[in-house]
Short mmCIF file of C-alpha atoms in Angstrom, two decimals:
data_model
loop_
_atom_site.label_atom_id
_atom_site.label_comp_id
_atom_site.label_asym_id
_atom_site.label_seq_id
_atom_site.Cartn_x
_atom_site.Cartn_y
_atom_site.Cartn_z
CA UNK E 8 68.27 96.32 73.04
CA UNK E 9 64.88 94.05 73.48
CA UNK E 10 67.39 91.81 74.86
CA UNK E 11 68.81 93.92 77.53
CA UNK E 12 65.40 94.93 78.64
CA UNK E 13 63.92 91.41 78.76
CA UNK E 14 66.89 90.33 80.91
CA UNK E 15 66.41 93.67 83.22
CA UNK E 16 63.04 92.82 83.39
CA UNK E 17 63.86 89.45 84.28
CA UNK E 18 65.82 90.57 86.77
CA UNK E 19 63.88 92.72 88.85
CA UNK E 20 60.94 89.62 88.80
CA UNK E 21 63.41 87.46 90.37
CA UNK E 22 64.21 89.98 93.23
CA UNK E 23 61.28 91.41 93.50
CA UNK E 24 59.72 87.70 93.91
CA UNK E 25 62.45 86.32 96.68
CA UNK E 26 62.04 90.09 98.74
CA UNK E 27 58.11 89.03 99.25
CA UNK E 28 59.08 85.16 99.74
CA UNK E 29 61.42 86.27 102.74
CA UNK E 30 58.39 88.98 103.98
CA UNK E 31 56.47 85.52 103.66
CA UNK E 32 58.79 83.45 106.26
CA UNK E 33 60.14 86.22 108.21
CA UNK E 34 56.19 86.44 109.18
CA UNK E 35 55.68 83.22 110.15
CA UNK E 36 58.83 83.27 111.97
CA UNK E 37 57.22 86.13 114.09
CA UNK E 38 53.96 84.66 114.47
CA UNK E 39 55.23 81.65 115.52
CA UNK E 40 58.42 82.10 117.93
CA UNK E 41 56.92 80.76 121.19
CA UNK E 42 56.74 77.20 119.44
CA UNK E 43 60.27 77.33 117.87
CA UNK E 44 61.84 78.52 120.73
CA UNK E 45 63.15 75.48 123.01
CA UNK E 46 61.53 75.32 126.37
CA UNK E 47 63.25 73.60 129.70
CA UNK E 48 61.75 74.74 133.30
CA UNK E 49 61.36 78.28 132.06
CA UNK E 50 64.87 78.78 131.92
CA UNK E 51 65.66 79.81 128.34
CA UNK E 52 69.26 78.32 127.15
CA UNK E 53 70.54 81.13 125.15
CA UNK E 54 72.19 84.20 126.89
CA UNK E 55 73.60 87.31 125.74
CA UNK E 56 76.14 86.96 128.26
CA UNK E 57 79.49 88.36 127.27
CA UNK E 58 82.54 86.15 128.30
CA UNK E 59 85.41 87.91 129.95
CA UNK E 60 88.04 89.11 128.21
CA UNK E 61 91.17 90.09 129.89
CA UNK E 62 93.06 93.68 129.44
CA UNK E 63 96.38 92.39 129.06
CA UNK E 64 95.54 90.81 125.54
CA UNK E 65 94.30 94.34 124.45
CA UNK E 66 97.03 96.22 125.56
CA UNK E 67 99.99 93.32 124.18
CA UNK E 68 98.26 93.66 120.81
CA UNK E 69 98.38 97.25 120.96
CA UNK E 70 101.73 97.36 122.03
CA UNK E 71 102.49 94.89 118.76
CA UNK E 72 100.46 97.05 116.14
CA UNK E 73 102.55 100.16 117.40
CA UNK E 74 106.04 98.68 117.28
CA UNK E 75 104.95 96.03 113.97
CA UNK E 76 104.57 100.17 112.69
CA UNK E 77 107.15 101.40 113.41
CA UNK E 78 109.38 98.27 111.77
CA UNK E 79 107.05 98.46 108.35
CA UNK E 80 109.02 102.02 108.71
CA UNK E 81 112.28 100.67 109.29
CA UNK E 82 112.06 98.14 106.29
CA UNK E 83 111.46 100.59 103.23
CA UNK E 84 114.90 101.84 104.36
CA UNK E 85 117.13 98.91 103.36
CA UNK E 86 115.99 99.74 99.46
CA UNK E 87 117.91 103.40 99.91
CA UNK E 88 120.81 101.72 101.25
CA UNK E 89 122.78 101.73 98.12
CA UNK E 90 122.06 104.96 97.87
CA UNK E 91 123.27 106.53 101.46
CA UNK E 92 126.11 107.42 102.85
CA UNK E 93 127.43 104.84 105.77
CA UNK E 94 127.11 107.14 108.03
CA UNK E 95 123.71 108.67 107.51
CA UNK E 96 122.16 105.07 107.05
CA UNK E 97 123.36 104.03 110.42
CA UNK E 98 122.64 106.83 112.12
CA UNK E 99 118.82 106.55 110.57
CA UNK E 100 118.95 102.90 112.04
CA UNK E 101 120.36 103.37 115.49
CA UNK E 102 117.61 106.32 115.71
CA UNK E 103 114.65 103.67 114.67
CA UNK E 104 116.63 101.03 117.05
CA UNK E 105 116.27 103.71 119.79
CA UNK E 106 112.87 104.65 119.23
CA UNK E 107 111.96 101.37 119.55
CA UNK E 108 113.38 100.19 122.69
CA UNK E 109 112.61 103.41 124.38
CA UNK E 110 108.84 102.61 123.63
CA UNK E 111 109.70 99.42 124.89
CA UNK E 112 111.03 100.72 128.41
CA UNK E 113 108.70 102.65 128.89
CA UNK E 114 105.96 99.82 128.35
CA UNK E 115 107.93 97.88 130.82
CA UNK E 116 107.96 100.74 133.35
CA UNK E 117 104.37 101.23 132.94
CA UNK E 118 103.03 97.95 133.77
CA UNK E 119 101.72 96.90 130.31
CA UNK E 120 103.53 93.90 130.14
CA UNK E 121 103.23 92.88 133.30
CA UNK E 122 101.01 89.64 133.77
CA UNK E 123 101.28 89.03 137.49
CA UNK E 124 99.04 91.18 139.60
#
């Protein structure tokens, strides 16, 4: 038990110690930032400029997250094929196979594919 209580107490030094050496540099980092930061004709080199991205990457990899969905669906089937009737287990996969392109077609129609403006 003395054990446990030396190495909790041990413990809590060491964290309480490197929580006041951080307050210690974190100060002198804020005292201190007009002679760390890198001066050149008062234009200061770091920007929080965002760089472009284009809309057509957004909407391809939403397009593959929905159908990559809709296939993790389609895959669980072919363990219950042993255990389905022909029929049934094609009609399940022409109705996924449908589903699919129809989502598909309409992306098409819509524009979302479409890279030329």
């Amino acid at each position: 038990m003395l054990f446990m209580l030396m190495y909790l107490y041990s413990m809590m030094m060491i964290t309480f110690m490197l929580i006041i050496i951080n307050m210690i540099i974190m100060k002198k980092k804020f005292l201190n930032y007009e002679k760390s930061s890198p001066y050149e004709c008062g234009f200061d080199p770091i920007s929080n400029n965002r760089l472009p991205f284009s809309l057509q990457f957004y909407l391809v990899s939403l397009i593959f997250l929905i159908f990559d969905i809709e296939i993790s669906l389609l895959l669980p089937l072919m363990k219950c094929f042993k255990s389905m009737y022909f029929m049934n287990m094609t009609n399940i996969l022409m109705l996924m196979t449908v589903i699919l392109l129809l989502g598909l077609m309409i992306e098409l129609k819509e524009g979302a594919l479409k890279w030329f403006y």
